[in-house]
XYZ file of C-alpha atoms in Angstrom:
162
model
C 18.130 12.352 16.678
C 21.046 13.651 14.662
C 22.267 10.113 14.012
C 18.870 9.092 12.664
C 18.805 12.088 10.312
C 22.306 11.249 9.070
C 21.277 7.621 8.517
C 18.238 8.774 6.544
C 20.451 10.878 4.292
C 22.871 7.982 3.790
C 20.056 5.565 2.935
C 18.581 8.088 0.516
C 21.906 8.460 -1.246
C 22.431 4.689 -1.308
C 19.056 4.215 -2.947
C 20.392 5.993 -6.044
C 23.118 3.386 -6.537
C 20.965 0.307 -5.932
C 20.195 -1.825 -8.977
C 18.589 -4.910 -7.477
C 14.868 -4.535 -6.677
C 15.073 -6.384 -3.376
C 17.904 -4.180 -2.113
C 15.836 -1.142 -3.087
C 12.978 -2.548 -1.039
C 15.296 -3.067 1.908
C 16.484 0.545 1.695
C 12.882 1.711 1.528
C 12.046 -0.401 4.571
C 14.938 1.136 6.513
C 13.827 4.633 5.488
C 10.324 3.810 6.710
C 11.612 2.610 10.057
C 13.750 5.716 10.525
C 10.957 8.101 9.536
C 8.605 6.394 11.997
C 11.257 6.721 14.706
C 11.559 10.439 14.009
C 7.792 10.767 14.073
C 7.657 8.988 17.426
C 10.263 11.367 18.864
C 8.064 14.344 18.051
C 4.930 12.826 19.530
C 4.534 11.687 23.100
C 2.329 8.813 21.930
C 3.947 6.097 19.836
C 0.600 4.888 18.514
C 0.612 7.065 15.380
C 4.103 5.997 14.344
C 3.290 2.339 15.068
C 0.159 2.441 12.888
C 2.096 4.255 10.175
C 4.828 1.622 10.271
C 2.272 -1.185 10.003
C 0.695 0.489 6.965
C 4.099 0.844 5.320
C 4.959 -2.775 6.070
C 1.700 -3.883 4.444
C 2.539 -1.976 1.284
C 6.116 -3.209 1.335
C 4.965 -6.826 1.621
C 2.926 -6.416 -1.563
C 5.860 -4.781 -3.346
C 8.257 -7.445 -2.041
C 6.019 -10.249 -3.288
C 5.729 -8.654 -6.709
C 9.449 -7.881 -7.030
C 10.532 -11.308 -5.824
C 8.409 -12.911 -8.533
C 9.935 -10.642 -11.188
C 13.581 -10.682 -10.104
C 13.907 -14.131 -8.585
C 17.070 -15.210 -10.416
C 19.011 -11.950 -10.539
C 22.327 -11.963 -8.718
C 23.096 -9.347 -6.136
C 26.345 -7.584 -7.052
C 28.269 -5.744 -4.340
C 29.237 -2.261 -5.484
C 32.581 -0.827 -4.440
C 31.429 2.539 -5.716
C 28.647 2.461 -3.144
C 31.073 1.544 -0.359
C 33.417 4.384 -1.364
C 30.478 6.777 -1.474
C 29.368 5.753 2.027
C 32.834 6.184 3.494
C 33.323 9.584 1.887
C 29.865 10.729 2.971
C 30.495 9.635 6.557
C 33.775 11.546 6.503
C 32.041 14.691 5.224
C 29.346 14.286 7.847
C 32.009 14.057 10.512
C 33.603 17.268 9.214
C 30.335 19.183 9.133
C 29.158 17.925 12.502
C 29.315 21.436 13.924
C 25.954 22.353 12.392
C 23.424 22.607 15.167
C 19.889 21.411 14.562
C 18.241 23.645 17.155
C 15.783 24.904 14.562
C 13.974 21.578 14.896
C 13.276 22.362 18.543
C 11.564 25.689 17.794
C 8.257 23.829 17.713
C 8.428 23.437 21.472
C 8.874 27.194 21.957
C 5.886 27.992 19.754
C 3.612 25.481 21.447
C 4.528 26.383 25.026
C 1.490 28.653 25.368
C -1.089 26.158 24.085
C -2.805 23.602 26.236
C -1.717 19.977 26.159
C -4.462 18.570 23.907
C -3.979 21.161 21.185
C -0.249 20.697 21.491
C -0.431 16.988 20.657
C -2.670 17.564 17.646
C -0.820 20.585 16.282
C 2.590 18.973 16.605
C 1.784 16.733 13.624
C 0.947 19.541 11.251
C 3.442 22.339 11.833
C 7.007 22.708 10.619
C 9.155 20.493 10.554
C 6.956 17.472 11.220
C 4.178 18.829 9.005
C 6.312 18.299 5.924
C 7.043 14.746 7.002
C 3.333 14.056 7.492
C 2.590 15.511 4.063
C 5.337 13.460 2.389
C 4.142 10.258 4.070
C 0.580 10.941 2.927
C 1.706 11.588 -0.658
C 3.830 8.434 -0.589
C 0.907 6.319 0.615
C -1.328 7.751 -2.110
C 1.344 7.062 -4.727
C 1.819 3.442 -3.589
C -1.948 2.924 -3.524
C -2.292 4.157 -7.119
C 0.615 1.988 -8.299
C -0.743 -1.164 -6.634
C -4.214 -0.571 -8.063
C -2.771 -0.049 -11.554
C -0.683 -3.218 -11.250
C -3.699 -5.248 -10.187
C -5.897 -3.896 -12.981
C -3.578 -5.265 -15.681
C -4.626 -8.687 -16.861
C -1.383 -10.672 -17.199
C 0.495 -9.968 -13.956
C 1.508 -12.432 -11.280
C -0.502 -10.788 -8.503
C -3.830 -11.186 -10.294
C -5.290 -14.655 -10.189
C -6.852 -15.948 -13.378
C -10.076 -17.817 -12.719
């Protein structure tokens, strides 16, 4: 669990340094996979995280198709600044590895007195997984609005001219 959280932080920091649209999409895809893994750890059923991952993949396929048509001939340049940043961040993470993430397990102590059905439903919407559910919902709304706005323009590659 701690490794997945560290990987999410590293991918978030790497996203800042990315300049190529396809590498940004790859980072976003990795973030999606890791967030769905974290969501599946909190829930006993993997169905919600699987459906969420499929929805994200559908949106990412649309974005990938659009970005590959825009940036088809751009060269991917390897950044040494990004590699140095990753190494230094991993070193700092190793130094600060003494921080214990037991506050994430407080959900189990709160929900111990509820019955099993309420526990499964409430686990999605309370801290810390409630913030993740809210952020995923806002992200899906944002991607939906962007895709609709891109399709409403008349001279884009995704819209077929009949």
